Amino acid sequence: MPRPPTKPALNSPFLPLAASLPSPRALPPTRLSPEKRPRRLSSAAVSAAASTSFSADPSAELRALCSHGQLAQALWLLESSAEQPDEDAYVALFRLCEWRRAVEPGLRACAHADDRHAWFGLRLGNAMLSMLVRFGETWQAWRVFAKMPERDVFSWNIMVGGYGKAGLLEEALDLYHRMMWAGVRPDVYTFPCVLRSCGGIPDWRMGREVHAHVLRFGFGGEVDVLNALMTMYAKCGDAVAARKVFDSMTMMDCISWNAMIAGHFENGLLSDISFAKEMHGLAVKRGFATDVAFCNSLIQMYASLGMMGQARTVFSRMDTRDAMSWTAMISGYEKNGFPDKALEVYALMEVNNVSPDDITIASALAACACLGRLDIGVKLHELAESKGFMSYIVVANALLEMYAKSKHIDKAIEVFKCMPEKDVVSWSSMIAGFCFNHRNFEALYYFRHMLADVKPNSVTFIAALAGCAATGALRSGKEIHAHVLRHGIGSEGYLPNALIDLYVKCGQTGYAWAQFCAHGAKDVVSWNTMLAGFVAHGHGDTALSFFNKMVKTGECPDEVTFVALLCACSRGGMVNEGWELFHSMTEKYSIVPNLKHYACMVDLLCRVGQLAEAHNFINEMPIAPDAAVWGALLNGCRIHRHVELGELASKYVLELEPNDAGYHVLLCDLYADAGRWDKLARVRKTMRDKGLDHDSGCSWVEVKGVVHAFLTDDESHPQIREINTVLEGIYERMKASGCAPVESHSPEDKEVSKDDIFCGHSERLAVVFGLINTAPGTLVSITKNQYTCQSCHRILKMISNIVRRDIIVRDSNQLHHFKDGSCTCGDEGYA
DNA sequence: TTAGGGTTAG
């Protein structure tokens, strides 16, 4: 025996149900592997049964009905007959139920037998076990197993395998141990059953122990057992041991090759294209290339290497393809950045009448999410519902993401709420989905709720950090940072970059810099994030020298790098540097400027007053300018009060984005600053007609780890009276010192100032709320969804001077750090 | 005349 029996042997007929056994409620939902076709009755068996004359013997009658496949009648007979059927009749009925996958009748027959038997004989017990395990009824199977005084290796195999399949991996290993203690000699089927659970946990030590048993019991030459061993080692991350098993095999089948490829792939060892091709060639030579599962593996192998052409060749040469073959192609295209091709393959699959499985639908949904194809996504949703796939967590998760990425977050919430079980992916997708839909508030709310339910992973943290960064929730972000450190995953995936971004966006350049320096595997994103941080804080010179350092280190800049750099030049009025960088993009770095770069250049030229040059620049663009490019010109015209050119720009802007409230407001500001009240009124009327007149300005401020949101003219906050009193006080002090802001009033409408209508003032409420609820000297950090208006900008500068506090306002456009009466933005655009 | 191992996933 491999181990001394420390637990009582599980061999008595009246064995107490051990406490370690799972309760029925604890059983996880099972996704049963694709069904093996139920065996059909041979025609000989049917005719033999048909020739049996019906007798008064209910057992014989029951057997005959079963052999004719008349399940309903058989069940009726069983339940209505007063007499107890014999063991053979029961066995026939259970087998029929198993073949038919008739769960409900099977369970009824099971209850019938259970009521009338104190114990089950070997044949009857095994038939019941087999059926129950096939149905995923692990708990019922355990009850039957406990009522079997005699058990053979088959009974044990079913139990070990069944528990493993139901996801009760630890329990499966426990059963295997008990089998050993009971002195049952394992057979060739036992090892694959138990090794599956070792790999699934994964439990390498136990796997090695089972490996020793394999050798001790003399199964070291069995292909099936060795295949299972190889897979177990691969799943436990021991590619070397897996390879050793593979090399020791004197006989192998296509499963061996498949396990080898899959094992290498899982352990990330298949990055070598020539090795992959060699594996392919060898397998073809040995005649395995016709096996469907093997070809599916090859497709996946090539897809993971980004070689979709090769994958397609394998796919097209297959004589028969199953749903997995199609799914492997769909997911391959989707993962390699060809979601449109993925959907083409899916359409072709439909034309070929291949029924998609849950993973096909999940993969196709992922492609829809990439493309924002809500139309196809909705059809897939309907299909998933009709096929009963909504209970599969992968399908629901893929659906969530599709809806979130198609800007239908409410639909995603609906799907999420209907999910009976949610895993870390479901929660992470919702958090990321909220951020994607600019509903960061809810992202953090979901994150907090998630912690009570599911253990977060690096993807969750990245999504939650994005939510904090977007709302400027520094304290919540720091809390998440602490979680990350506790989980020991601070350097996992994109987490280091997400942390740099958090601190940059919350105005904590020092922390960001510390994170950047500590990040051992910096990539272009790390550099870009830090660079954007310097730019946002108005450190244009630092940004440029940082860029030089980046290039010297050997990091290759990308288009994002240049957006940040051109932005720095624009903010700092560095026209020459801007032109130099713009030209270097194509000349030095082979980066084709995109619309964002053009918009930055227009902004740069406009800010230094070169409006005509900016206009020329737009006219000479090799690509069609978008609203942002014209918008930059419009903004420049607003700053320099150039109404005519501004009107021209606004014509293009509003043609391209007719329903954007922001651009309308910009035009209003242009007219207001130039004192053109007639034209201003006209734009305001257009806005009213289009329903764009409601101010959706919103500012967030985090106090003691809770993010508070303020809307324009928000009177709903519990502390609003206090806030207003403080605001008034500040106003009085400003007046007394003779620096109260001048509001530009419209002469026709003396009651309402320009700022009251358009600027929102929500940042004023949020700033004051932050000031009165935090300790003296603490930095107050606000995030706003629109750009800060001139009046608020002036007032906040003054407030920072009066109260001697640092105030950071991150608006939709830039970051303002107010200190001692001035702002880091250099008052650009706030002249 | 019952069982096992390989492939597709967010």
XYZ file of N, CA, C and O (backbone and C1' of nucleotides) in Angstrom, chain A residues 196 224 253 255 291 296 300 394 401 423, chain B:
110
model
N -6.179 12.824 -14.133
C -6.927 13.994 -14.593
C -7.120 14.995 -13.446
O -6.975 16.197 -13.628
N -2.186 4.463 -23.031
C -3.240 5.315 -22.473
C -2.816 5.927 -21.144
O -3.075 7.092 -20.868
N 0.339 6.974 -29.893
C -0.766 7.187 -30.810
C -0.935 8.700 -31.017
O -0.138 9.495 -30.515
N -2.952 10.620 -29.790
C -3.209 11.335 -28.538
C -1.896 11.724 -27.867
O -1.757 12.806 -27.319
N -6.502 12.723 -37.951
C -7.302 12.736 -36.728
C -7.828 14.138 -36.467
O -7.076 15.109 -36.490
N -7.132 19.793 -34.872
C -7.601 20.928 -34.070
C -6.454 21.497 -33.236
O -6.296 22.705 -33.118
N -4.704 25.211 -33.415
C -4.492 26.059 -32.235
C -3.017 26.420 -32.103
O -2.675 27.545 -31.764
N -18.731 30.965 -19.485
C -17.934 31.566 -20.563
C -18.813 32.333 -21.534
O -18.423 33.387 -22.039
N -19.109 41.213 -22.120
C -18.083 42.033 -22.723
C -18.570 42.617 -24.042
O -18.308 43.778 -24.348
N -17.863 34.572 -11.844
C -16.471 34.321 -11.481
C -15.663 35.603 -11.630
O -16.205 36.669 -11.908
P -23.259 -3.825 -25.772
O -22.777 -4.215 -24.348
C -21.410 -4.317 -24.175
C -21.137 -3.930 -22.757
C -19.757 -4.349 -22.313
O -19.227 -3.358 -21.464
C -21.359 -5.392 -20.942
P -18.210 -2.335 -22.002
O -18.599 -0.987 -21.237
C -19.716 -0.205 -21.687
C -20.424 0.388 -20.496
C -19.530 1.244 -19.606
O -19.903 2.606 -19.730
C -20.779 -0.339 -18.312
P -18.976 3.649 -20.373
O -17.851 3.825 -19.266
C -18.172 4.373 -17.990
C -16.900 4.807 -17.302
C -15.961 5.571 -18.223
O -15.540 6.758 -17.556
C -14.895 3.592 -17.421
P -15.102 8.010 -18.368
O -13.547 7.751 -18.502
C -12.721 7.749 -17.336
C -11.277 7.745 -17.758
C -10.954 8.788 -18.829
O -10.658 10.023 -18.203
C -9.937 6.694 -19.338
P -10.600 11.328 -19.024
O -9.216 11.207 -19.797
C -7.997 11.283 -19.055
C -6.845 11.191 -20.020
C -6.930 12.152 -21.196
O -6.403 13.418 -20.810
C -6.277 9.984 -21.937
P -7.138 14.725 -21.197
O -6.564 14.921 -22.648
C -5.154 15.147 -22.805
C -4.887 15.405 -24.247
C -5.748 16.505 -24.852
O -5.155 17.770 -24.592
C -5.585 14.648 -26.328
P -6.117 18.969 -24.257
O -6.605 19.386 -25.692
C -5.644 19.771 -26.690
C -6.381 20.196 -27.939
C -7.388 21.296 -27.711
O -6.731 22.540 -27.868
C -8.260 19.590 -29.147
P -7.043 23.694 -26.860
O -8.340 24.346 -27.509
C -8.285 24.854 -28.837
C -9.634 25.424 -29.198
C -10.161 26.440 -28.209
O -9.713 27.731 -28.565
C -11.854 24.872 -28.776
P -9.312 28.729 -27.404
O -10.700 28.829 -26.627
C -11.787 29.518 -27.227
C -12.532 30.264 -26.153
C -11.659 31.229 -25.356
O -12.370 32.405 -25.128
C -12.642 29.670 -23.897
P -11.609 33.742 -25.429
O -12.364 34.736 -24.457
C -13.750 34.948 -24.644
C -14.316 35.504 -23.363
C -13.504 36.673 -22.825
O -14.336 37.804 -22.669
C -13.783 34.997 -21.159
